[in-house]
Short mmCIF file of C-alpha atoms in Angstrom, two decimals:
data_model
loop_
_atom_site.label_atom_id
_atom_site.label_comp_id
_atom_site.label_asym_id
_atom_site.label_seq_id
_atom_site.Cartn_x
_atom_site.Cartn_y
_atom_site.Cartn_z
CA MET A 219 114.09 6.16 107.39
CA ALA A 220 115.97 3.14 109.22
CA PRO A 221 115.21 -0.65 108.71
CA LEU A 222 112.85 -2.05 111.11
CA GLU A 223 114.50 -4.38 113.38
CA ILE A 224 112.91 -7.84 114.00
CA LEU A 225 112.71 -9.10 117.40
CA GLU A 226 113.56 -12.13 118.13
CA PHE A 227 112.64 -15.09 120.94
CA PRO A 228 112.98 -14.46 123.79
CA ASP A 229 112.71 -11.10 123.74
CA PRO A 230 109.96 -10.20 126.52
CA ARG A 231 108.35 -7.26 124.00
CA LEU A 232 107.26 -10.40 122.08
CA ARG A 233 104.53 -10.73 124.71
CA THR A 234 102.84 -7.67 124.39
CA VAL A 235 99.18 -8.09 122.93
CA ALA A 236 98.59 -5.83 120.10
CA LYS A 237 96.07 -3.27 120.31
CA PRO A 238 93.26 -2.22 117.60
CA VAL A 239 94.03 0.27 115.36
CA GLN A 240 91.93 3.07 115.73
CA ASN A 241 92.26 5.08 112.63
CA VAL A 242 93.81 4.06 109.68
CA ASP A 243 96.04 6.83 109.14
CA GLY A 244 99.25 7.57 107.26
CA ARG A 245 100.96 6.23 109.95
CA ILE A 246 99.66 3.31 109.64
CA VAL A 247 99.58 2.77 106.08
CA GLU A 248 103.78 3.87 106.16
CA MET A 249 104.37 1.57 108.53
CA ALA A 250 102.39 -1.47 106.57
CA ASP A 251 104.96 -0.44 104.07
CA ARG A 252 108.02 -0.58 105.89
CA MET A 253 106.78 -3.79 107.57
CA LEU A 254 106.55 -5.36 103.91
CA ASP A 255 110.12 -4.08 103.07
CA ALA A 256 111.25 -5.77 106.33
CA MET A 257 109.55 -8.60 105.59
CA TYR A 258 110.45 -9.29 102.09
CA GLU A 259 114.41 -8.56 102.90
CA ALA A 260 114.29 -10.77 105.57
CA PRO A 261 113.14 -12.76 103.48
CA GLY A 262 109.68 -14.44 104.97
CA ILE A 263 105.92 -14.56 103.82
CA GLY A 264 104.26 -12.92 106.91
CA LEU A 265 104.98 -10.24 109.16
CA ALA A 266 102.85 -8.69 112.51
CA ALA A 267 103.63 -5.48 114.02
CA THR A 268 104.46 -6.66 117.19
CA GLN A 269 107.44 -8.38 116.04
CA VAL A 270 108.78 -5.02 115.37
CA ASN A 271 107.74 -3.54 118.98
CA PHE A 272 104.85 -1.90 117.19
CA HIS A 273 101.73 -2.96 119.65
CA GLN A 274 98.79 -2.41 117.02
CA ARG A 275 96.95 -4.73 115.34
CA LEU A 276 98.16 -5.10 111.74
CA ILE A 277 99.80 -7.90 109.92
CA VAL A 278 101.35 -7.81 106.52
CA LEU A 279 101.68 -11.11 104.26
CA ASP A 280 103.01 -12.55 101.02
CA VAL A 281 102.62 -16.22 100.36
CA SER A 282 102.79 -15.63 96.32
CA GLU A 283 105.56 -17.78 94.53
CA LYS A 284 106.88 -14.18 93.26
CA GLN A 285 106.28 -12.25 96.39
CA ASP A 286 104.44 -9.70 93.94
CA GLN A 287 101.24 -10.22 96.03
CA PRO A 288 100.79 -8.45 99.40
CA LEU A 289 98.37 -8.24 101.54
CA ILE A 290 97.49 -5.76 104.75
CA LEU A 291 95.47 -6.50 107.30
CA ILE A 292 94.47 -4.38 109.45
CA ASN A 293 92.35 -5.28 113.01
CA PRO A 294 92.08 -8.96 111.79
CA GLN A 295 89.71 -11.35 113.33
CA ILE A 296 88.88 -15.17 112.45
CA ILE A 297 85.16 -15.43 111.89
CA THR A 298 85.16 -19.36 111.19
CA GLY A 299 87.60 -22.16 111.08
CA GLU A 300 87.00 -25.28 109.67
CA GLY A 301 89.45 -28.60 108.92
CA GLU A 302 92.82 -29.25 110.62
CA LEU A 303 96.62 -28.83 108.77
CA GLU A 304 99.81 -30.19 110.39
CA THR A 305 102.49 -27.92 108.69
CA LYS A 306 106.19 -27.12 109.60
CA GLU A 307 105.99 -23.63 110.92
CA GLY A 308 108.92 -21.51 111.24
CA CYS A 309 109.40 -17.74 112.27
CA LEU A 310 111.72 -14.41 111.51
CA SER A 311 111.47 -14.06 115.53
CA VAL A 312 112.81 -17.68 116.00
CA PRO A 313 115.44 -17.71 113.03
CA GLY A 314 116.37 -20.97 111.91
CA PHE A 315 113.67 -23.28 113.61
CA TYR A 316 110.73 -25.31 112.02
CA GLU A 317 108.64 -27.13 113.83
CA PRO A 318 104.96 -28.82 113.51
CA VAL A 319 101.51 -26.97 114.02
CA ASN A 320 98.56 -27.35 114.18
CA ARG A 321 96.18 -24.88 112.79
CA TYR A 322 92.79 -24.68 111.04
CA GLU A 323 92.80 -25.46 107.03
CA GLN A 324 90.57 -22.81 106.09
CA ILE A 325 89.14 -19.34 108.04
CA GLN A 326 87.13 -16.40 107.02
CA LEU A 327 88.18 -13.38 108.51
CA GLU A 328 87.43 -9.69 108.75
CA ALA A 329 89.82 -7.16 108.23
CA ILE A 330 90.40 -3.46 107.08
CA ASN A 331 92.46 -2.62 104.14
CA ARG A 332 95.15 0.29 103.66
CA ASP A 333 92.42 2.23 102.60
CA GLY A 334 90.64 2.08 105.65
CA ASP A 335 87.69 -0.17 104.29
CA PRO A 336 86.69 -3.78 105.72
CA PHE A 337 86.64 -6.63 103.87
CA THR A 338 86.04 -10.19 104.40
CA LEU A 339 88.45 -13.02 103.16
CA ASP A 340 88.11 -16.95 102.52
CA ALA A 341 91.51 -18.35 103.32
CA GLU A 342 93.20 -22.07 102.67
CA GLY A 343 96.19 -23.62 103.24
CA LEU A 344 99.41 -21.76 103.51
CA LEU A 345 97.86 -18.52 103.39
CA ALA A 346 95.27 -19.76 106.48
CA VAL A 347 98.22 -21.12 108.21
CA CYS A 348 100.42 -17.95 108.14
CA ILE A 349 97.42 -15.73 108.84
CA GLN A 350 96.73 -17.79 111.95
CA HIS A 351 100.99 -17.44 112.81
CA GLU A 352 100.78 -14.00 112.45
CA MET A 353 97.34 -13.39 114.44
CA ASP A 354 98.91 -15.37 117.23
CA HIS A 355 102.16 -12.49 117.40
CA LEU A 356 99.12 -10.12 118.09
CA GLU A 357 98.32 -11.64 120.69
CA GLY A 358 101.71 -12.34 122.42
CA LYS A 359 102.12 -16.06 121.46
CA LEU A 360 104.59 -17.55 119.31
CA PHE A 361 104.63 -20.77 117.34
CA VAL A 362 106.59 -22.26 120.24
CA ASP A 363 104.63 -21.75 122.57
CA TYR A 364 102.66 -24.94 120.72
CA LEU A 365 105.77 -27.46 121.34
CA SER A 366 106.88 -29.14 124.58
CA ASN A 367 108.04 -26.92 127.35
CA THR A 368 111.35 -29.12 127.15
CA LYS A 369 111.48 -28.53 123.19
CA ARG A 370 110.94 -24.38 123.80
CA GLN A 371 113.49 -24.26 126.74
CA LEU A 372 115.95 -25.45 124.32
CA ILE A 373 115.26 -23.56 121.30
CA ARG A 374 115.74 -20.59 123.81
CA LYS A 375 118.85 -21.73 125.08
CA LYS A 376 119.93 -22.02 121.02
CA LEU A 377 118.95 -18.80 120.44
CA GLN A 378 120.50 -16.73 123.00
CA LYS A 379 123.75 -18.39 122.67
CA LEU A 380 123.22 -17.11 118.88
CA GLN A 381 122.91 -13.51 119.94
CA LYS A 382 125.68 -13.84 122.67
CA GLN A 383 127.78 -14.57 120.07
CA GLN A 384 126.50 -11.80 117.54
CA ALA A 385 126.60 -9.07 120.09
#
């Protein structure tokens, strides 16, 4: 099976709002596994299904140092968020750019795992930031949307120029 292509800003498909997963079946589990492969290959620490043109509420993450603790979140929903943390975020869909974004420092969320079982997760620090970043993708939002219009347009132009050179 061909590797997944990670869409890059300003591709309009990144603005698609993902639909809830209705049934955790073999197709969803296979997509999660393929997304993990694409994320590790990139390399990255998180990937939302929207970024690979699969518009379902599915996220894969691995913020461990050895990248050996994958986490699959199906239909994730943040229940609570506390504190504020500013971090420089990057994105596989906005390669080469890192900008400060404010997020909750701690979150609690509900999701479904790859076996179809619901669970609750408490996350803080990098994991909490990564989950919030990837959940934005499911809503058709990118981290550049937190930046000024001028900064966002500059990034858009630079990426478009790079994409033309690579084509």
